[in-house]
mmCIF file of C-alpha atoms in Angstrom:
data_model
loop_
_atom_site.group_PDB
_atom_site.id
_atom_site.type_symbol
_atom_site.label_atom_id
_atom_site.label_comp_id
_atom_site.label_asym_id
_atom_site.label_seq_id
_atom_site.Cartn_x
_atom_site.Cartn_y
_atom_site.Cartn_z
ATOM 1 C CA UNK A 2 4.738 28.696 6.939
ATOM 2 C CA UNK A 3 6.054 26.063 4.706
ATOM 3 C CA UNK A 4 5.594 22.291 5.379
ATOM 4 C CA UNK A 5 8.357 19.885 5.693
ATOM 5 C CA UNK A 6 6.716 16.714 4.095
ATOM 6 C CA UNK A 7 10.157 14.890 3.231
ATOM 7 C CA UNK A 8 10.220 11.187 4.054
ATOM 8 C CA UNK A 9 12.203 11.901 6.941
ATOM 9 C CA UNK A 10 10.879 14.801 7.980
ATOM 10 C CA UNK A 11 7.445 12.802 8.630
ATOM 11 C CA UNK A 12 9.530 9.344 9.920
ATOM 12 C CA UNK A 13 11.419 11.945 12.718
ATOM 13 C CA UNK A 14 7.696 13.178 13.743
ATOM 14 C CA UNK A 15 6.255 9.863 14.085
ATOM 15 C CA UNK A 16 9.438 8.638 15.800
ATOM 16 C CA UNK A 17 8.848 11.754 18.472
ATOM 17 C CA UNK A 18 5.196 11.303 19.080
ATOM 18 C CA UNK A 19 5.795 8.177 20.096
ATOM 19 C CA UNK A 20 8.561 8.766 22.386
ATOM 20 C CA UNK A 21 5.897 11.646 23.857
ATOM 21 C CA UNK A 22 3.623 8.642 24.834
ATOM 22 C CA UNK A 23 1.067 9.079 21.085
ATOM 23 C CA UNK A 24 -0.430 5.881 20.736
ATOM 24 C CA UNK A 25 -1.915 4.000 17.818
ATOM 25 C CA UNK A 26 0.864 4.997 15.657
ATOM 26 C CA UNK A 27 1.637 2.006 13.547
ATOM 27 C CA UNK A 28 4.424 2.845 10.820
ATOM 28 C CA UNK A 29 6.904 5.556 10.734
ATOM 29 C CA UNK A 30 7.604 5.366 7.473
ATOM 30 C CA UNK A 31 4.661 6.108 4.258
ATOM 31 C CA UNK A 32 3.289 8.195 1.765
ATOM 32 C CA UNK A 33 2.740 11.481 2.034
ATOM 33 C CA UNK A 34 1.381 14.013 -0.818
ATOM 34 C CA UNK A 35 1.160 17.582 -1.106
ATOM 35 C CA UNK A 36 -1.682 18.315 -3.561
ATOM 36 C CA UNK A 37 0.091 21.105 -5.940
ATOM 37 C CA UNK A 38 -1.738 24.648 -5.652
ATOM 38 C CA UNK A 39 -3.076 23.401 -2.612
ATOM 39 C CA UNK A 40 -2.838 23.026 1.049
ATOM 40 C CA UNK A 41 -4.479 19.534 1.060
ATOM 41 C CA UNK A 42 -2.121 16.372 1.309
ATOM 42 C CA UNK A 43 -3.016 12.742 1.004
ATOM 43 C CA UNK A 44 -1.364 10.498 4.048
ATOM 44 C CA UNK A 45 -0.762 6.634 3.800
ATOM 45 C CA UNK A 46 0.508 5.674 7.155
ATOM 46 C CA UNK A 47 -2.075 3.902 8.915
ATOM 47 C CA UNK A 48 -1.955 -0.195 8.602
ATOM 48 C CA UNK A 49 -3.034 -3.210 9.990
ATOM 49 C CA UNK A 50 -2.322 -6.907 8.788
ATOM 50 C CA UNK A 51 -5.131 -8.799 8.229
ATOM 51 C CA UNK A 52 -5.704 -12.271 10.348
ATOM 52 C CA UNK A 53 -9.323 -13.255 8.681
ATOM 53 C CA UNK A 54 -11.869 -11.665 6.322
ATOM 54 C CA UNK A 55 -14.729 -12.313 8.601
ATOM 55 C CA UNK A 56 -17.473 -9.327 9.310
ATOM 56 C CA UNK A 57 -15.786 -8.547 12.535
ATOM 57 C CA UNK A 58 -12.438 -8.946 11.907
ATOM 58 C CA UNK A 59 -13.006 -6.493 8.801
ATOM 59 C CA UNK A 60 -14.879 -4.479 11.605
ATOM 60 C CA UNK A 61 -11.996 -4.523 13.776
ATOM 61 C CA UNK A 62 -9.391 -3.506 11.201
ATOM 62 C CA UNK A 63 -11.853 -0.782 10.099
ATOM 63 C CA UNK A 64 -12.330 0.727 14.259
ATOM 64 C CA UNK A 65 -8.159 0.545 14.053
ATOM 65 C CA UNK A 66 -6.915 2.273 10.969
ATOM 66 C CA UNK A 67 -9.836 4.911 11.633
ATOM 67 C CA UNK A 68 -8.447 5.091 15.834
ATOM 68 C CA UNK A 69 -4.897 5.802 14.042
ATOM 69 C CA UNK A 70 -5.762 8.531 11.749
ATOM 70 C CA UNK A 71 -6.792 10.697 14.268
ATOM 71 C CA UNK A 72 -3.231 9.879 16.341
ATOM 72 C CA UNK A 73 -1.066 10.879 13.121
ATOM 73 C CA UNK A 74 -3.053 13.842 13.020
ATOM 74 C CA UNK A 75 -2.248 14.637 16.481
ATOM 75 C CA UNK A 76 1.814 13.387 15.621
ATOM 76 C CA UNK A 77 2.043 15.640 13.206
ATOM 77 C CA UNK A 78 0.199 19.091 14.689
ATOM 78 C CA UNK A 79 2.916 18.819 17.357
ATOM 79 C CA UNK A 80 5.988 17.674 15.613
ATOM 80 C CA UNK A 81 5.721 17.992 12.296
ATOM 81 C CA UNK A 82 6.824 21.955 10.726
ATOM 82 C CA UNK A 83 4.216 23.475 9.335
ATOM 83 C CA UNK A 84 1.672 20.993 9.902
ATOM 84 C CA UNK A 85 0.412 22.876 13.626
ATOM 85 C CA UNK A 86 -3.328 23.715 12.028
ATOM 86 C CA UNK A 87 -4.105 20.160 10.008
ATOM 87 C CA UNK A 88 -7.005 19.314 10.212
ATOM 88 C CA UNK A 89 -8.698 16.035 9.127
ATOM 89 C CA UNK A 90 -11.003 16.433 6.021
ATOM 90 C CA UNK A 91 -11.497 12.883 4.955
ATOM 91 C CA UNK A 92 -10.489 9.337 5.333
ATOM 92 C CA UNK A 93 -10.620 6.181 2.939
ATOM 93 C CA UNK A 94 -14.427 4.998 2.599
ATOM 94 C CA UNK A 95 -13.232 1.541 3.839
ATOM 95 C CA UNK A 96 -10.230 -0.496 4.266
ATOM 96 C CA UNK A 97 -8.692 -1.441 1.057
ATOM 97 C CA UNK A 98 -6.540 -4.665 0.816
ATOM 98 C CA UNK A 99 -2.767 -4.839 -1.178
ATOM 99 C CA UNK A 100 -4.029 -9.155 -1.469
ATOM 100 C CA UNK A 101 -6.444 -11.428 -0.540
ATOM 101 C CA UNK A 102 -6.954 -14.588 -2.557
ATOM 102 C CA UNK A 103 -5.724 -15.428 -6.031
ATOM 103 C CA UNK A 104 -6.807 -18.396 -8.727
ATOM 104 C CA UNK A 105 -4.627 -20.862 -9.713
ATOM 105 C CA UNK A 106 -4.657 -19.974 -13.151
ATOM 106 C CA UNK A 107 -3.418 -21.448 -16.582
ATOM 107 C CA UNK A 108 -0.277 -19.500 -16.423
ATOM 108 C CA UNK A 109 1.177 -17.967 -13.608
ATOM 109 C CA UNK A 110 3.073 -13.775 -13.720
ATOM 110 C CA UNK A 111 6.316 -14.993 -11.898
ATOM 111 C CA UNK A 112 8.535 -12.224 -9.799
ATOM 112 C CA UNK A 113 11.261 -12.590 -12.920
ATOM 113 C CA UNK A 114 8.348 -11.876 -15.381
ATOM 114 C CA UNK A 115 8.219 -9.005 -14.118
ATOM 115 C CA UNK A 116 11.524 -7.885 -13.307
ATOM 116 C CA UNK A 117 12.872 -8.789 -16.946
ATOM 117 C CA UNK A 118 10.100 -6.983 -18.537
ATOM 118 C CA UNK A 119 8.787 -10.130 -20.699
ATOM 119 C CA UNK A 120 6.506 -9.929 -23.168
ATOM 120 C CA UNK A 121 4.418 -12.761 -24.251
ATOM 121 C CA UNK A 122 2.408 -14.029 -27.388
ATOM 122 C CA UNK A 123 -1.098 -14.387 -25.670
ATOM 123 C CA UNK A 124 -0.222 -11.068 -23.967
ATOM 124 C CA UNK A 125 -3.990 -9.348 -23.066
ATOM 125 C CA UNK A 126 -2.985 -6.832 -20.523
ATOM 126 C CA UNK A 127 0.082 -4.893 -19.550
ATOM 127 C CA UNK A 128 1.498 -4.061 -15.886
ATOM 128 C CA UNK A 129 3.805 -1.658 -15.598
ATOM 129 C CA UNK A 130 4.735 -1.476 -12.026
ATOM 130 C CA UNK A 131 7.770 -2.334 -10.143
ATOM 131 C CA UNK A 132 7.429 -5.530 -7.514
ATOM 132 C CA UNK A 133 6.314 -3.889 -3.829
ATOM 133 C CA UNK A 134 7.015 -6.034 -0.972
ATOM 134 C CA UNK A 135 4.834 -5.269 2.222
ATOM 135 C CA UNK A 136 5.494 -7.673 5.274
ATOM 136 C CA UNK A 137 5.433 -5.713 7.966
ATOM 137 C CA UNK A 138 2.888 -2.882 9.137
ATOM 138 C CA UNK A 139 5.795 -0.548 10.758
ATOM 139 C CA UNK A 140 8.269 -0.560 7.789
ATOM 140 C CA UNK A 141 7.935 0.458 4.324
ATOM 141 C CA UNK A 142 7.408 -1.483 1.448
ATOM 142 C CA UNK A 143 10.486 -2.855 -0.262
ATOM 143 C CA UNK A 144 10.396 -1.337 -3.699
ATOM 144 C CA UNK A 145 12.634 -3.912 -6.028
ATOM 145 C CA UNK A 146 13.858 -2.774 -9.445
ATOM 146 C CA UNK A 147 13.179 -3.550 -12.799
ATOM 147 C CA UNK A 148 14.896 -3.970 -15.975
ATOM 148 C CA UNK A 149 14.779 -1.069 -18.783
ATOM 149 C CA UNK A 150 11.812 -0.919 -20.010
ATOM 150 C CA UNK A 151 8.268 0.291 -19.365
ATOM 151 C CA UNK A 152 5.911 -2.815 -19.354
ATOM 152 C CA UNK A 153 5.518 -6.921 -18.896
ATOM 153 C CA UNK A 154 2.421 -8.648 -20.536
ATOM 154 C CA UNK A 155 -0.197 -10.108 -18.760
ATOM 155 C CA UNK A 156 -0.811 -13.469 -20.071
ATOM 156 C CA UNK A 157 -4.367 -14.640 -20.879
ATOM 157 C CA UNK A 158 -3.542 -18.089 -18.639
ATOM 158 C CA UNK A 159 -3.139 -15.650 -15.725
ATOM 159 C CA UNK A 160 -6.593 -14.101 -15.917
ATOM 160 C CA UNK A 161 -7.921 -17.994 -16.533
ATOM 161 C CA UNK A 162 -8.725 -20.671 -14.024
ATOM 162 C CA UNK A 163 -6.924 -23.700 -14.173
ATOM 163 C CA UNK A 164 -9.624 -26.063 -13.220
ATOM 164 C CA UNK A 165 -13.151 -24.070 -13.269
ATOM 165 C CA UNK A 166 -13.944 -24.195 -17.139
ATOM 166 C CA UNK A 167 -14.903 -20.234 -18.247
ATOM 167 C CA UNK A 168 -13.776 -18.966 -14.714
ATOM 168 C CA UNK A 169 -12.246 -15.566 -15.519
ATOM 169 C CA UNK A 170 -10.270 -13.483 -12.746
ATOM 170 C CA UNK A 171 -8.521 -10.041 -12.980
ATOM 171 C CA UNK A 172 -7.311 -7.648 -10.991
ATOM 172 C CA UNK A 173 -5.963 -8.742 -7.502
ATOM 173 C CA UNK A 174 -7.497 -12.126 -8.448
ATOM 174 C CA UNK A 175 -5.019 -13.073 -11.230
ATOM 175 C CA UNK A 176 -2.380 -15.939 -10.780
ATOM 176 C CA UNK A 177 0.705 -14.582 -10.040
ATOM 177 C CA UNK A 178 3.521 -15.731 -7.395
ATOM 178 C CA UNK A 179 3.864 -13.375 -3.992
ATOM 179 C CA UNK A 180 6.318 -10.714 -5.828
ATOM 180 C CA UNK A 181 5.410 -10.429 -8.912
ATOM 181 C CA UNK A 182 1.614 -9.777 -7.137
#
């Protein structure tokens, strides 16, 4: 039996498990792959917004998102097509975080910086990603579009602190405004 794994196809299964009373179901709306060759799919539904970083907060969010895997796999035996036998194989080894704290840095990636594609002289890393806006754990992310294209620079002032002498950041540490991030 084939598997419906369409966007909607998933959202209408969600939407119906919790009408049947399935708990712990926190977004309707997510990612959902179908490994090719393969019966396997990767799911990104669970969420939880975080209100501290403190061991048992991070605890707490852990227990949750683990508590709502197990209810989408019960969503989607009952009302998703072709998805009666899943089983649950594996999980994320720990919560993983879209932002946490950023430096102020030399130079800051603005949301237009990366819309418009610019490139810059002191350029020492490229992202190549449109702007993802997540502000609410039951909706998707608001995907915003770019200019033609394929990359914006990463300016060295946005991987360096603006007031800790030889403080480096990068990653989801660099100075950058909300969208751009």
């Amino acid at each position: 039996m084939s598997c419906d794994l369409t966007p909607e196809a998933v959202e209408q299964a969600v939407i119906k498990a919790k009408k049947a009373g399935i708990q712990h179901l926190t977004r309707e709306k997510g990612f959902i792959l179908k490994r090719e060759g393969s019966n396997q799919v990767a799911v990104l539904l669970p969420s939880v917004m975080p209100t501290g970083l403190s061991s048992q907060e991070l605890t707490k969010m852990e227990l949750d998102t683990r508590r709502q895997v197990l209810y989408y796999v019960e969503a989607f035996r009952r009302y998703l097509k072709g998805m009666e036998q899943c089983e649950l194989t594996m999980s994320g080894p720990s919560i993983g975080f879209r932002e946490t704290r950023r430096i102020k840095g030399k130079s800051m990636i603005k949301a237009e910086d990366v819309l418009n594609r610019k490139k810059c002289e002191d350029g020492v890393a490229r992202g190549g990603w449109k702007p993802e806006i997540h502000k609410d754990t039951d909706k998707m992310a608001t995907y915003m579009d770019v200019k033609e294209g394929s990359w914006f620079d990463i300016a060295l002032g946005a991987l360096q602190s603006d007031n800790i002498g030889n403080l480096y950041a990068a990653g989801r540490m660099i100075s950058a405004d909300e969208t751009a991030f």
